[in-house]
Structure formats: structure tokens, C-alpha cells
PDB file of C-alpha atoms in Angstrom:
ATOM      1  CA  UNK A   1     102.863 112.844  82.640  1.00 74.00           C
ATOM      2  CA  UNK A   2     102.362 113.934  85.783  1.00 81.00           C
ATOM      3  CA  UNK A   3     102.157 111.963  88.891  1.00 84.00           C
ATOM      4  CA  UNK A   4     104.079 109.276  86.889  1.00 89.00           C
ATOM      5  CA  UNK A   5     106.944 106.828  87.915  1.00 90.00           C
ATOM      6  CA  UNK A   6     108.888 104.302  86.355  1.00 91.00           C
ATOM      7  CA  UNK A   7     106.640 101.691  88.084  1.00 88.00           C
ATOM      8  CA  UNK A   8     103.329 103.209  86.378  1.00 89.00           C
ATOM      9  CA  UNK A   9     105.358 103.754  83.252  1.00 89.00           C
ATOM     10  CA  UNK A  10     106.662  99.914  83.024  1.00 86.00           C
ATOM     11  CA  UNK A  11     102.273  98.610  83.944  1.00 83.00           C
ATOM     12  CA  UNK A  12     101.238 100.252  81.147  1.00 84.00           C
ATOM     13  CA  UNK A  13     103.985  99.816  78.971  1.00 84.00           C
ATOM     14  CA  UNK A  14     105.059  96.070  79.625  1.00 81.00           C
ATOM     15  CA  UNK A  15     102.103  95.132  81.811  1.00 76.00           C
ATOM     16  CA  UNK A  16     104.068  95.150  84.544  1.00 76.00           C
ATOM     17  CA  UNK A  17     105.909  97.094  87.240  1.00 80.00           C
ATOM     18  CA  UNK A  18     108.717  95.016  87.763  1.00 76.00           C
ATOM     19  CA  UNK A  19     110.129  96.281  84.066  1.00 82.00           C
ATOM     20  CA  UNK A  20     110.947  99.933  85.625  1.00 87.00           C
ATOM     21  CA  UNK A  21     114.692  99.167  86.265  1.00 87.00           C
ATOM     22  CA  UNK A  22     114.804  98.358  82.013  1.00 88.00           C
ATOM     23  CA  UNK A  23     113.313 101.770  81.903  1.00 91.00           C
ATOM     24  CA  UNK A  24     116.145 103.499  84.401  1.00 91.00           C
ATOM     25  CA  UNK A  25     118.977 101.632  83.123  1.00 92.00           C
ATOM     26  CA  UNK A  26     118.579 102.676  79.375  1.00 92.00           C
ATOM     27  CA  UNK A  27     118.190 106.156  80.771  1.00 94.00           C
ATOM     28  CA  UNK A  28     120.959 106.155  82.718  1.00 93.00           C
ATOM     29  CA  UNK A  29     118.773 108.190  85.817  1.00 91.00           C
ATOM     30  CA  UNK A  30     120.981 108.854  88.589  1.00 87.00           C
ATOM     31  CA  UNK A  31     118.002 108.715  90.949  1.00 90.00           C
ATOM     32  CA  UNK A  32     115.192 106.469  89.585  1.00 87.00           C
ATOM     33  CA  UNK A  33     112.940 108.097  92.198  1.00 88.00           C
ATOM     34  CA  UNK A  34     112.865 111.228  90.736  1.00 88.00           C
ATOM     35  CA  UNK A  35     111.360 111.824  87.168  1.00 90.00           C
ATOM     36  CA  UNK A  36     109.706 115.107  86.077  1.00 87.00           C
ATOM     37  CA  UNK A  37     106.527 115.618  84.230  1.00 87.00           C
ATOM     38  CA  UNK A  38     107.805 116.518  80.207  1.00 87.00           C
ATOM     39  CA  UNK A  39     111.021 114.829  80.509  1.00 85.00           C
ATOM     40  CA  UNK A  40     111.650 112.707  77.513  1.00 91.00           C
ATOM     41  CA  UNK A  41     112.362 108.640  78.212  1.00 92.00           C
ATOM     42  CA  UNK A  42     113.957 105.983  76.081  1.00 92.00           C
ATOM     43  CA  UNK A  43     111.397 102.810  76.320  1.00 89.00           C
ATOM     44  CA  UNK A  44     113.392  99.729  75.604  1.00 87.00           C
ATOM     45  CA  UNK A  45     111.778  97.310  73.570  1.00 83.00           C
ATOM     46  CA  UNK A  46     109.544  94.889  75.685  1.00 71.00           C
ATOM     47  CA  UNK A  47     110.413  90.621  74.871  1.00 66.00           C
ATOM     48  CA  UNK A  48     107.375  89.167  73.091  1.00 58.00           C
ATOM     49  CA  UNK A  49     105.932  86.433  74.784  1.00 65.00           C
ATOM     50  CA  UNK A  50     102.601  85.484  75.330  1.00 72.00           C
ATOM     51  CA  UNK A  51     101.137  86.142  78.654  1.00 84.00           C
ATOM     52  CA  UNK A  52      98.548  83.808  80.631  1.00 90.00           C
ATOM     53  CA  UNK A  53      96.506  83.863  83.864  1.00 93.00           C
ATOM     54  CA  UNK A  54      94.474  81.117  85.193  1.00 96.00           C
ATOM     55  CA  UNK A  55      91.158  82.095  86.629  1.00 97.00           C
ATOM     56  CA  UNK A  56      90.562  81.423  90.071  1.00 97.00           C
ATOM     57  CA  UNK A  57      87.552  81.906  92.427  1.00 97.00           C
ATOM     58  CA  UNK A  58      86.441  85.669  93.170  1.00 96.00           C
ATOM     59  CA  UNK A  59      88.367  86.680  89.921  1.00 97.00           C
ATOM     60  CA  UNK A  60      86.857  88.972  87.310  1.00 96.00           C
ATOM     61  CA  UNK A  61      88.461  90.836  84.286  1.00 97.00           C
ATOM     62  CA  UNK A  62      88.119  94.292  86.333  1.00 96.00           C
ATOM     63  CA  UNK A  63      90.358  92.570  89.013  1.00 97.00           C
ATOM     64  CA  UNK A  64      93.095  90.728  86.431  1.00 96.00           C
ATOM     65  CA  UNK A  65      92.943  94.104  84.390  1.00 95.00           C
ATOM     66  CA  UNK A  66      94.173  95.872  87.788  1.00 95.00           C
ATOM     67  CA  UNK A  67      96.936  93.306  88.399  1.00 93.00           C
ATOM     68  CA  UNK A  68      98.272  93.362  84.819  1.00 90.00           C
ATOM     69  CA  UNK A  69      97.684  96.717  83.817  1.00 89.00           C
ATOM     70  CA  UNK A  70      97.669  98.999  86.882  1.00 89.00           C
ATOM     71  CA  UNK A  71      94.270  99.750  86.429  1.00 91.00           C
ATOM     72  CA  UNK A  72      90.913  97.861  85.822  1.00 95.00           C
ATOM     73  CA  UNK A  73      89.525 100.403  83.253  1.00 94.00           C
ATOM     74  CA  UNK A  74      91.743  97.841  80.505  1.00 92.00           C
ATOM     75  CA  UNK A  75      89.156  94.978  81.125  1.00 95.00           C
ATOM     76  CA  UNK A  76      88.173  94.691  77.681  1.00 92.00           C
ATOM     77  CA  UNK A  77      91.376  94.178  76.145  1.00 91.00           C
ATOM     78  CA  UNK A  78      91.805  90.471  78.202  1.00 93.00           C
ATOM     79  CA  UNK A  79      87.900  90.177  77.219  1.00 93.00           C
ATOM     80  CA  UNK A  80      88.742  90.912  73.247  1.00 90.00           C
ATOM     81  CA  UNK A  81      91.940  88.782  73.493  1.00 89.00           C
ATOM     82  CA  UNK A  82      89.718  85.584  74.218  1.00 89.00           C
ATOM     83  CA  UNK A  83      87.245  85.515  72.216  1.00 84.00           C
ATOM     84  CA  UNK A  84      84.773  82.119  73.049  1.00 86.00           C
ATOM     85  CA  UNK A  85      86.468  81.918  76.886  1.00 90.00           C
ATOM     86  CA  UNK A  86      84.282  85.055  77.895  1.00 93.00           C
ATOM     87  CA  UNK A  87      80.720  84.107  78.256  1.00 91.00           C
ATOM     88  CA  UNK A  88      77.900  86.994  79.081  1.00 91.00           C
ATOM     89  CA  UNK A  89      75.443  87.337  81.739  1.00 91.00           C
ATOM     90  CA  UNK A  90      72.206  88.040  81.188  1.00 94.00           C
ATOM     91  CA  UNK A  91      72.715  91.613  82.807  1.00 94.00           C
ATOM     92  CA  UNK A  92      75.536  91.834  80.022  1.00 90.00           C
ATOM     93  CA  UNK A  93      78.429  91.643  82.508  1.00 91.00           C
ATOM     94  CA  UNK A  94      81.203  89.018  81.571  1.00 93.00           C
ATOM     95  CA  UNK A  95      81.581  85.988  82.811  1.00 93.00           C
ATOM     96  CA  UNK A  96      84.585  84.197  83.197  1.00 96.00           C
ATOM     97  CA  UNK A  97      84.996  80.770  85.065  1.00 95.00           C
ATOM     98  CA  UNK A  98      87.780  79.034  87.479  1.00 96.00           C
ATOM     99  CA  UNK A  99      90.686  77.448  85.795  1.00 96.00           C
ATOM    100  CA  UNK A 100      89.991  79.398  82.704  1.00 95.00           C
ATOM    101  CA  UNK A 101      93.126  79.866  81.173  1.00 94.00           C
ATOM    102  CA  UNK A 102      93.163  83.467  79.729  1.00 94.00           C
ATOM    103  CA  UNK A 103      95.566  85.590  77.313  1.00 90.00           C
ATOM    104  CA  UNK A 104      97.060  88.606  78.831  1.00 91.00           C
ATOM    105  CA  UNK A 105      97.619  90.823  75.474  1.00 84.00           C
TER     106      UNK A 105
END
């Protein structure tokens, strides 16, 4: 896709960045730096392991989507991944509390 890199890629992919030299070794790149919109890339498979993030103060699912995901527009899926640790406020926006312990999915 355009304006991608192995970083982005590895977020969305693996949840996060830190997986892009997986992605560059199994393609062999010569120059990790460089990837072109269309080109076709071998995704290794990702370990399975459960994920968790504490909740501290100031935290909200927008801001643990962004540090997981890339991007906080993937709130829900931490919100449907713990069902009965999410409570609702009564403007409908979720609640979550410090030391919370959440799944990442």
C-alpha cells in the first residue's frame, strides 16, 4: 500500500513495530528502507501469546489502541477483548480504570 513500511506493516500485523526485521529477513530485502507500493511480501507467522497492558492514569483505549496498533481507530477491539473490565459512561464513552489489567488481542 502506499506510504507503507515494514514498521507500519509489522503494527498492524503483529501489533507491533519492532517485528519489521521478521518481515525483511524472510524477504531477503537488500535495503529494508525501500519497499514499493504492489510489491508482494512473505508475512511470517506471528508467535501466539497473549498480550497484556496495565492501565495507568491518563490512559484510555484510543491511547493503548495507538501504542499497540499504530493507530487509535482499533479501540474497540481491546474494548471487545474484555468484556466486564470496560465499564460505560453515562455519555457512552468507555471507561477503563488504573491497574486494570487488559487483553491486547
Amino acid at each position: 500500500m502506499r506510504g507503507d513500511s515494514l514498521w507500519k506493516i509489522s503494527t498492524r500485523l503483529y501489533g507491533t513495530g519492532y517485528n519489521w526485521v521478521l518481515i525483511a529477513q524472510e524477504n531477503k530485502l537488500a535495503n529494508p528502507n525501500i519497499i514499493h507500493a504492489g510489491n508482494l511480501l512473505t508475512v511470517p507467522k506471528a508467535e501466539t501469546q497473549v498480550r497484556t497492558y496495565t492501565v495507568v492514569r491518563g490512559d484510555s483505549l484510543w491511547s493503548i489502541s495507538e501504542r499497540y496498533y499504530g493507530t487509535g481507530f482499533q479501540w474497540y477491539k481491546i474494548r471487545d477483548a474484555n468484556s466486564g473490565k470496560v465499564g460505560v459512561l453515562s455519555n457512552g464513552r468507555p471507561l477503563i480504570t488504573p491497574g486494570r489489567v487488559l487483553i491486547i488481542p
